[in-house]
Amino acid sequence: MNGNAETSWITGLMDTLGAPGAGLAIAAENLFPPLPSELILPLAGFAAGQGRMSLYSALAWTTLGSVLGALALYGVGALLGRDRMLAIAAKLPLVKVSDVEKTERWFQRHGNKAVFFGRMVPIFRSLISVPAGIERMPIPAFLVLTTLGSLIWNSIFVLAGYALGENWEEVTGYVDAYSKVVLVAAALAVLAFLVVRLNKSGRGQHRG
Protein backbone atom coordinates (compact mmCIF):
# COMPACT_ATOMS: atom_id res chain seq x y z
CA MET A 1 0.00 0.00 0.00
CA ASN A 2 1.63 3.27 -1.11
CA GLY A 3 1.34 6.61 0.68
CA ASN A 4 -1.61 7.92 -1.36
CA ALA A 5 -3.50 4.64 -1.02
CA GLU A 6 -2.87 4.60 2.74
CA THR A 7 -4.10 8.18 3.08
CA SER A 8 -7.22 7.43 1.03
CA TRP A 9 -7.97 4.29 3.05
CA ILE A 10 -7.54 6.05 6.40
CA THR A 11 -9.54 9.09 5.27
CA GLY A 12 -12.34 6.85 4.00
CA LEU A 13 -12.39 4.96 7.29
CA MET A 14 -12.69 8.20 9.27
CA ASP A 15 -15.33 9.60 6.91
CA THR A 16 -17.39 6.45 7.32
CA LEU A 17 -16.93 5.74 11.05
CA GLY A 18 -15.68 9.04 12.45
CA ALA A 19 -13.40 8.88 15.50
CA PRO A 20 -13.92 5.09 15.92
CA GLY A 21 -12.48 4.76 12.40
CA ALA A 22 -9.30 6.47 13.58
CA GLY A 23 -9.18 4.04 16.51
CA LEU A 24 -9.64 1.07 14.20
CA ALA A 25 -6.82 2.32 11.96
CA ILE A 26 -4.48 2.66 14.94
CA ALA A 27 -5.39 -0.82 16.20
CA ALA A 28 -4.52 -2.16 12.73
CA GLU A 29 -1.25 -0.16 12.81
CA ASN A 30 -0.20 -2.03 15.96
CA LEU A 31 -0.74 -5.37 14.23
CA PHE A 32 0.68 -4.27 10.86
CA PRO A 33 3.51 -1.77 11.57
CA PRO A 34 3.86 -0.77 7.88
CA LEU A 35 0.63 1.21 8.49
CA PRO A 36 2.27 4.31 9.99
CA SER A 37 0.84 5.99 13.07
CA GLU A 38 2.56 9.21 11.95
CA LEU A 39 0.09 9.25 9.05
CA ILE A 40 -3.04 8.15 10.92
CA LEU A 41 -2.71 10.42 13.96
CA PRO A 42 -2.11 13.79 12.23
CA LEU A 43 -4.94 12.93 9.83
CA ALA A 44 -7.22 12.40 12.84
CA GLY A 45 -6.11 15.77 14.20
CA PHE A 46 -6.74 17.41 10.84
CA ALA A 47 -10.21 15.83 10.70
CA ALA A 48 -10.92 17.17 14.20
CA GLY A 49 -9.82 20.62 13.08
CA GLN A 50 -12.33 20.44 10.24
CA GLY A 51 -15.10 19.53 12.65
CA ARG A 52 -15.50 15.96 11.34
CA MET A 53 -14.90 14.68 14.88
CA SER A 54 -14.12 16.28 18.23
CA LEU A 55 -10.53 16.59 19.36
CA TYR A 56 -11.37 14.73 22.57
CA SER A 57 -12.91 11.81 20.67
CA ALA A 58 -9.90 11.67 18.32
CA LEU A 59 -7.55 11.34 21.31
CA ALA A 60 -9.81 8.89 23.15
CA TRP A 61 -10.45 6.57 20.22
CA THR A 62 -6.88 6.49 18.92
CA THR A 63 -5.61 5.69 22.42
CA LEU A 64 -8.23 2.94 22.77
CA GLY A 65 -7.14 1.57 19.39
CA SER A 66 -3.51 1.56 20.53
CA VAL A 67 -4.39 -0.36 23.70
CA LEU A 68 -6.53 -2.93 21.88
CA GLY A 69 -3.79 -3.53 19.28
CA ALA A 70 -1.19 -3.87 22.03
CA LEU A 71 -3.42 -6.35 23.90
CA ALA A 72 -3.69 -8.50 20.76
CA LEU A 73 0.11 -8.66 20.50
CA TYR A 74 0.38 -9.33 24.24
CA GLY A 75 -1.89 -12.33 23.57
CA VAL A 76 0.44 -13.51 20.79
CA GLY A 77 3.36 -13.39 23.22
CA ALA A 78 1.38 -15.20 25.92
CA LEU A 79 0.40 -17.95 23.45
CA LEU A 80 3.99 -18.26 22.25
CA GLY A 81 5.19 -18.64 25.84
CA ARG A 82 8.62 -18.98 27.36
CA ASP A 83 9.15 -22.67 26.49
CA ARG A 84 8.43 -22.16 22.79
CA MET A 85 10.63 -19.06 22.76
CA LEU A 86 13.54 -21.02 24.24
CA ALA A 87 12.98 -23.88 21.78
CA ILE A 88 13.05 -21.44 18.85
CA ALA A 89 16.20 -19.76 20.19
CA ALA A 90 17.94 -23.13 20.51
CA LYS A 91 17.44 -23.75 16.77
CA LEU A 92 18.61 -20.33 15.57
CA PRO A 93 22.20 -19.94 14.37
CA LEU A 94 24.39 -17.65 16.49
CA VAL A 95 21.65 -17.33 19.14
CA LYS A 96 21.98 -19.10 22.47
CA VAL A 97 19.35 -19.96 25.04
CA SER A 98 21.44 -17.91 27.47
CA ASP A 99 20.80 -14.84 25.26
CA VAL A 100 17.06 -15.26 25.75
CA GLU A 101 17.53 -15.82 29.48
CA LYS A 102 19.57 -12.61 29.74
CA THR A 103 16.84 -10.76 27.86
CA GLU A 104 14.27 -12.21 30.26
CA ARG A 105 16.24 -10.98 33.27
CA TRP A 106 16.57 -7.55 31.67
CA PHE A 107 12.82 -7.40 31.02
CA GLN A 108 12.07 -8.48 34.58
CA ARG A 109 14.14 -5.52 35.83
CA HIS A 110 13.13 -2.91 33.25
CA GLY A 111 9.87 -4.19 31.76
CA ASN A 112 7.72 -1.33 33.08
CA LYS A 113 9.99 1.30 31.53
CA ALA A 114 10.29 -0.71 28.31
CA VAL A 115 6.52 -0.93 27.85
CA PHE A 116 5.94 2.74 28.72
CA PHE A 117 8.76 4.31 26.68
CA GLY A 118 8.54 1.64 23.98
CA ARG A 119 5.14 3.06 23.00
CA MET A 120 6.99 6.15 21.78
CA VAL A 121 9.54 4.37 19.59
CA PRO A 122 8.61 3.52 15.97
CA ILE A 123 8.46 -0.23 15.17
CA PHE A 124 9.24 -1.17 18.78
CA ARG A 125 6.02 0.48 19.94
CA SER A 126 4.17 -2.52 18.54
CA LEU A 127 6.74 -5.24 19.16
CA ILE A 128 7.27 -4.46 22.86
CA SER A 129 3.88 -6.02 23.63
CA VAL A 130 5.11 -9.49 22.56
CA PRO A 131 7.85 -9.92 25.23
CA ALA A 132 5.43 -8.46 27.76
CA GLY A 133 3.06 -11.31 26.90
CA ILE A 134 5.82 -13.93 26.92
CA GLU A 135 6.89 -12.80 30.40
CA ARG A 136 3.23 -12.58 31.49
CA MET A 137 3.54 -9.03 32.75
CA PRO A 138 0.50 -8.42 34.99
CA ILE A 139 -2.26 -7.22 32.66
CA PRO A 140 -3.36 -4.27 34.88
CA ALA A 141 0.21 -2.89 34.86
CA PHE A 142 0.51 -3.54 31.12
CA LEU A 143 -2.77 -1.72 30.44
CA VAL A 144 -1.86 1.31 32.56
CA LEU A 145 1.63 1.69 31.07
CA THR A 146 0.41 1.10 27.51
CA THR A 147 -2.44 3.58 27.92
CA LEU A 148 -0.20 6.31 29.34
CA GLY A 149 2.57 5.82 26.77
CA SER A 150 0.08 5.65 23.91
CA LEU A 151 -1.80 8.74 25.12
CA ILE A 152 1.42 10.78 25.12
CA TRP A 153 2.51 9.56 21.66
CA ASN A 154 -0.95 9.94 20.14
CA SER A 155 -1.56 13.37 21.67
CA ILE A 156 1.64 14.78 20.15
CA PHE A 157 0.61 13.82 16.61
CA VAL A 158 -3.11 14.40 16.85
CA LEU A 159 -2.52 17.89 18.28
CA ALA A 160 0.14 18.56 15.63
CA GLY A 161 -2.32 17.63 12.86
CA TYR A 162 -5.00 19.75 14.53
CA ALA A 163 -2.67 22.77 14.73
CA LEU A 164 -1.14 22.42 11.26
CA GLY A 165 -4.44 21.95 9.43
CA GLU A 166 -3.89 21.59 5.69
CA ASN A 167 -0.14 21.28 6.35
CA TRP A 168 -0.55 18.20 8.58
CA GLU A 169 1.78 16.17 6.31
CA GLU A 170 4.74 18.20 7.62
CA VAL A 171 4.64 15.97 10.69
CA THR A 172 5.56 12.87 8.69
CA GLY A 173 8.91 14.31 7.62
CA TYR A 174 10.08 14.72 11.21
CA VAL A 175 8.90 11.25 12.19
CA ASP A 176 10.53 9.68 9.12
CA ALA A 177 13.86 11.12 10.27
CA TYR A 178 13.26 9.85 13.82
CA SER A 179 12.30 6.39 12.50
CA LYS A 180 15.45 6.18 10.39
CA VAL A 181 17.64 7.00 13.40
CA VAL A 182 15.90 4.27 15.41
CA LEU A 183 16.25 1.70 12.61
CA VAL A 184 19.93 2.52 12.06
CA ALA A 185 20.60 2.19 15.80
CA ALA A 186 18.79 -1.17 15.87
CA ALA A 187 20.70 -2.39 12.80
CA LEU A 188 24.03 -1.39 14.37
CA ALA A 189 23.11 -3.20 17.58
CA VAL A 190 22.27 -6.38 15.63
CA LEU A 191 25.49 -6.06 13.62
CA ALA A 192 27.54 -5.62 16.79
CA PHE A 193 25.89 -8.72 18.29
CA LEU A 194 26.66 -10.78 15.17
CA VAL A 195 30.29 -9.61 15.05
CA VAL A 196 30.86 -10.46 18.71
CA ARG A 197 29.15 -13.84 18.39
CA LEU A 198 31.05 -14.75 15.20
CA ASN A 199 34.35 -13.77 16.82
CA LYS A 200 33.58 -15.95 19.84
CA SER A 201 32.55 -18.82 17.57
CA GLY A 202 35.73 -18.45 15.53
CA ARG A 203 37.96 -18.45 18.63
CA GLY A 204 36.15 -21.50 19.96
CA GLN A 205 36.70 -23.44 16.71
CA HIS A 206 40.33 -22.35 16.62
CA ARG A 207 40.95 -23.65 20.15
CA GLY A 208 39.12 -26.86 19.23
Coordinates of C-alpha atoms in Angstrom, one line a residue:
M1 CA 0.0 0.0 0.0
N2 CA 1.6 3.3 -1.1
G3 CA 1.3 6.6 0.7
N4 CA -1.6 7.9 -1.4
A5 CA -3.5 4.6 -1.0
E6 CA -2.9 4.6 2.7
T7 CA -4.1 8.2 3.1
S8 CA -7.2 7.4 1.0
W9 CA -8.0 4.3 3.0
I10 CA -7.5 6.1 6.4
T11 CA -9.5 9.1 5.3
G12 CA -12.3 6.8 4.0
L13 CA -12.4 5.0 7.3
M14 CA -12.7 8.2 9.3
D15 CA -15.3 9.6 6.9
T16 CA -17.4 6.4 7.3
L17 CA -16.9 5.7 11.0
G18 CA -15.7 9.0 12.5
A19 CA -13.4 8.9 15.5
P20 CA -13.9 5.1 15.9
G21 CA -12.5 4.8 12.4
A22 CA -9.3 6.5 13.6
G23 CA -9.2 4.0 16.5
L24 CA -9.6 1.1 14.2
A25 CA -6.8 2.3 12.0
I26 CA -4.5 2.7 14.9
A27 CA -5.4 -0.8 16.2
A28 CA -4.5 -2.2 12.7
E29 CA -1.3 -0.2 12.8
N30 CA -0.2 -2.0 16.0
L31 CA -0.7 -5.4 14.2
F32 CA 0.7 -4.3 10.9
P33 CA 3.5 -1.8 11.6
P34 CA 3.9 -0.8 7.9
L35 CA 0.6 1.2 8.5
P36 CA 2.3 4.3 10.0
S37 CA 0.8 6.0 13.1
E38 CA 2.6 9.2 12.0
L39 CA 0.1 9.2 9.1
I40 CA -3.0 8.2 10.9
L41 CA -2.7 10.4 14.0
P42 CA -2.1 13.8 12.2
L43 CA -4.9 12.9 9.8
A44 CA -7.2 12.4 12.8
G45 CA -6.1 15.8 14.2
F46 CA -6.7 17.4 10.8
A47 CA -10.2 15.8 10.7
A48 CA -10.9 17.2 14.2
G49 CA -9.8 20.6 13.1
Q50 CA -12.3 20.4 10.2
G51 CA -15.1 19.5 12.7
R52 CA -15.5 16.0 11.3
M53 CA -14.9 14.7 14.9
S54 CA -14.1 16.3 18.2
L55 CA -10.5 16.6 19.4
Y56 CA -11.4 14.7 22.6
S57 CA -12.9 11.8 20.7
A58 CA -9.9 11.7 18.3
L59 CA -7.5 11.3 21.3
A60 CA -9.8 8.9 23.2
W61 CA -10.5 6.6 20.2
T62 CA -6.9 6.5 18.9
T63 CA -5.6 5.7 22.4
L64 CA -8.2 2.9 22.8
G65 CA -7.1 1.6 19.4
S66 CA -3.5 1.6 20.5
V67 CA -4.4 -0.4 23.7
L68 CA -6.5 -2.9 21.9
G69 CA -3.8 -3.5 19.3
A70 CA -1.2 -3.9 22.0
L71 CA -3.4 -6.4 23.9
A72 CA -3.7 -8.5 20.8
L73 CA 0.1 -8.7 20.5
Y74 CA 0.4 -9.3 24.2
G75 CA -1.9 -12.3 23.6
V76 CA 0.4 -13.5 20.8
G77 CA 3.4 -13.4 23.2
A78 CA 1.4 -15.2 25.9
L79 CA 0.4 -17.9 23.4
L80 CA 4.0 -18.3 22.3
G81 CA 5.2 -18.6 25.8
R82 CA 8.6 -19.0 27.4
D83 CA 9.2 -22.7 26.5
R84 CA 8.4 -22.2 22.8
M85 CA 10.6 -19.1 22.8
L86 CA 13.5 -21.0 24.2
A87 CA 13.0 -23.9 21.8
I88 CA 13.1 -21.4 18.8
A89 CA 16.2 -19.8 20.2
A90 CA 17.9 -23.1 20.5
K91 CA 17.4 -23.8 16.8
L92 CA 18.6 -20.3 15.6
P93 CA 22.2 -19.9 14.4
L94 CA 24.4 -17.6 16.5
V95 CA 21.7 -17.3 19.1
K96 CA 22.0 -19.1 22.5
V97 CA 19.4 -20.0 25.0
S98 CA 21.4 -17.9 27.5
D99 CA 20.8 -14.8 25.3
V100 CA 17.1 -15.3 25.8
E101 CA 17.5 -15.8 29.5
K102 CA 19.6 -12.6 29.7
T103 CA 16.8 -10.8 27.9
E104 CA 14.3 -12.2 30.3
R105 CA 16.2 -11.0 33.3
W106 CA 16.6 -7.6 31.7
F107 CA 12.8 -7.4 31.0
Q108 CA 12.1 -8.5 34.6
R109 CA 14.1 -5.5 35.8
H110 CA 13.1 -2.9 33.2
G111 CA 9.9 -4.2 31.8
N112 CA 7.7 -1.3 33.1
K113 CA 10.0 1.3 31.5
A114 CA 10.3 -0.7 28.3
V115 CA 6.5 -0.9 27.8
F116 CA 5.9 2.7 28.7
F117 CA 8.8 4.3 26.7
G118 CA 8.5 1.6 24.0
R119 CA 5.1 3.1 23.0
M120 CA 7.0 6.2 21.8
V121 CA 9.5 4.4 19.6
P122 CA 8.6 3.5 16.0
I123 CA 8.5 -0.2 15.2
F124 CA 9.2 -1.2 18.8
R125 CA 6.0 0.5 19.9
S126 CA 4.2 -2.5 18.5
L127 CA 6.7 -5.2 19.2
I128 CA 7.3 -4.5 22.9
S129 CA 3.9 -6.0 23.6
V130 CA 5.1 -9.5 22.6
P131 CA 7.9 -9.9 25.2
A132 CA 5.4 -8.5 27.8
G133 CA 3.1 -11.3 26.9
I134 CA 5.8 -13.9 26.9
E135 CA 6.9 -12.8 30.4
R136 CA 3.2 -12.6 31.5
M137 CA 3.5 -9.0 32.8
P138 CA 0.5 -8.4 35.0
I139 CA -2.3 -7.2 32.7
P140 CA -3.4 -4.3 34.9
A141 CA 0.2 -2.9 34.9
F142 CA 0.5 -3.5 31.1
L143 CA -2.8 -1.7 30.4
V144 CA -1.9 1.3 32.6
L145 CA 1.6 1.7 31.1
T146 CA 0.4 1.1 27.5
T147 CA -2.4 3.6 27.9
L148 CA -0.2 6.3 29.3
G149 CA 2.6 5.8 26.8
S150 CA 0.1 5.7 23.9
L151 CA -1.8 8.7 25.1
I152 CA 1.4 10.8 25.1
W153 CA 2.5 9.6 21.7
N154 CA -1.0 9.9 20.1
S155 CA -1.6 13.4 21.7
I156 CA 1.6 14.8 20.2
F157 CA 0.6 13.8 16.6
V158 CA -3.1 14.4 16.9
L159 CA -2.5 17.9 18.3
A160 CA 0.1 18.6 15.6
G161 CA -2.3 17.6 12.9
Y162 CA -5.0 19.7 14.5
A163 CA -2.7 22.8 14.7
L164 CA -1.1 22.4 11.3
G165 CA -4.4 22.0 9.4
E166 CA -3.9 21.6 5.7
N167 CA -0.1 21.3 6.3
W168 CA -0.5 18.2 8.6
E169 CA 1.8 16.2 6.3
E170 CA 4.7 18.2 7.6
V171 CA 4.6 16.0 10.7
T172 CA 5.6 12.9 8.7
G173 CA 8.9 14.3 7.6
Y174 CA 10.1 14.7 11.2
V175 CA 8.9 11.2 12.2
D176 CA 10.5 9.7 9.1
A177 CA 13.9 11.1 10.3
Y178 CA 13.3 9.8 13.8
S179 CA 12.3 6.4 12.5
K180 CA 15.5 6.2 10.4
V181 CA 17.6 7.0 13.4
V182 CA 15.9 4.3 15.4
L183 CA 16.2 1.7 12.6
V184 CA 19.9 2.5 12.1
A185 CA 20.6 2.2 15.8
A186 CA 18.8 -1.2 15.9
A187 CA 20.7 -2.4 12.8
L188 CA 24.0 -1.4 14.4
A189 CA 23.1 -3.2 17.6
V190 CA 22.3 -6.4 15.6
L191 CA 25.5 -6.1 13.6
A192 CA 27.5 -5.6 16.8
F193 CA 25.9 -8.7 18.3
L194 CA 26.7 -10.8 15.2
V195 CA 30.3 -9.6 15.0
V196 CA 30.9 -10.5 18.7
R197 CA 29.2 -13.8 18.4
L198 CA 31.1 -14.8 15.2
N199 CA 34.4 -13.8 16.8
K200 CA 33.6 -15.9 19.8
S201 CA 32.5 -18.8 17.6
G202 CA 35.7 -18.4 15.5
R203 CA 38.0 -18.5 18.6
G204 CA 36.1 -21.5 20.0
Q205 CA 36.7 -23.4 16.7
H206 CA 40.3 -22.4 16.6
R207 CA 40.9 -23.7 20.2
G208 CA 39.1 -26.9 19.2

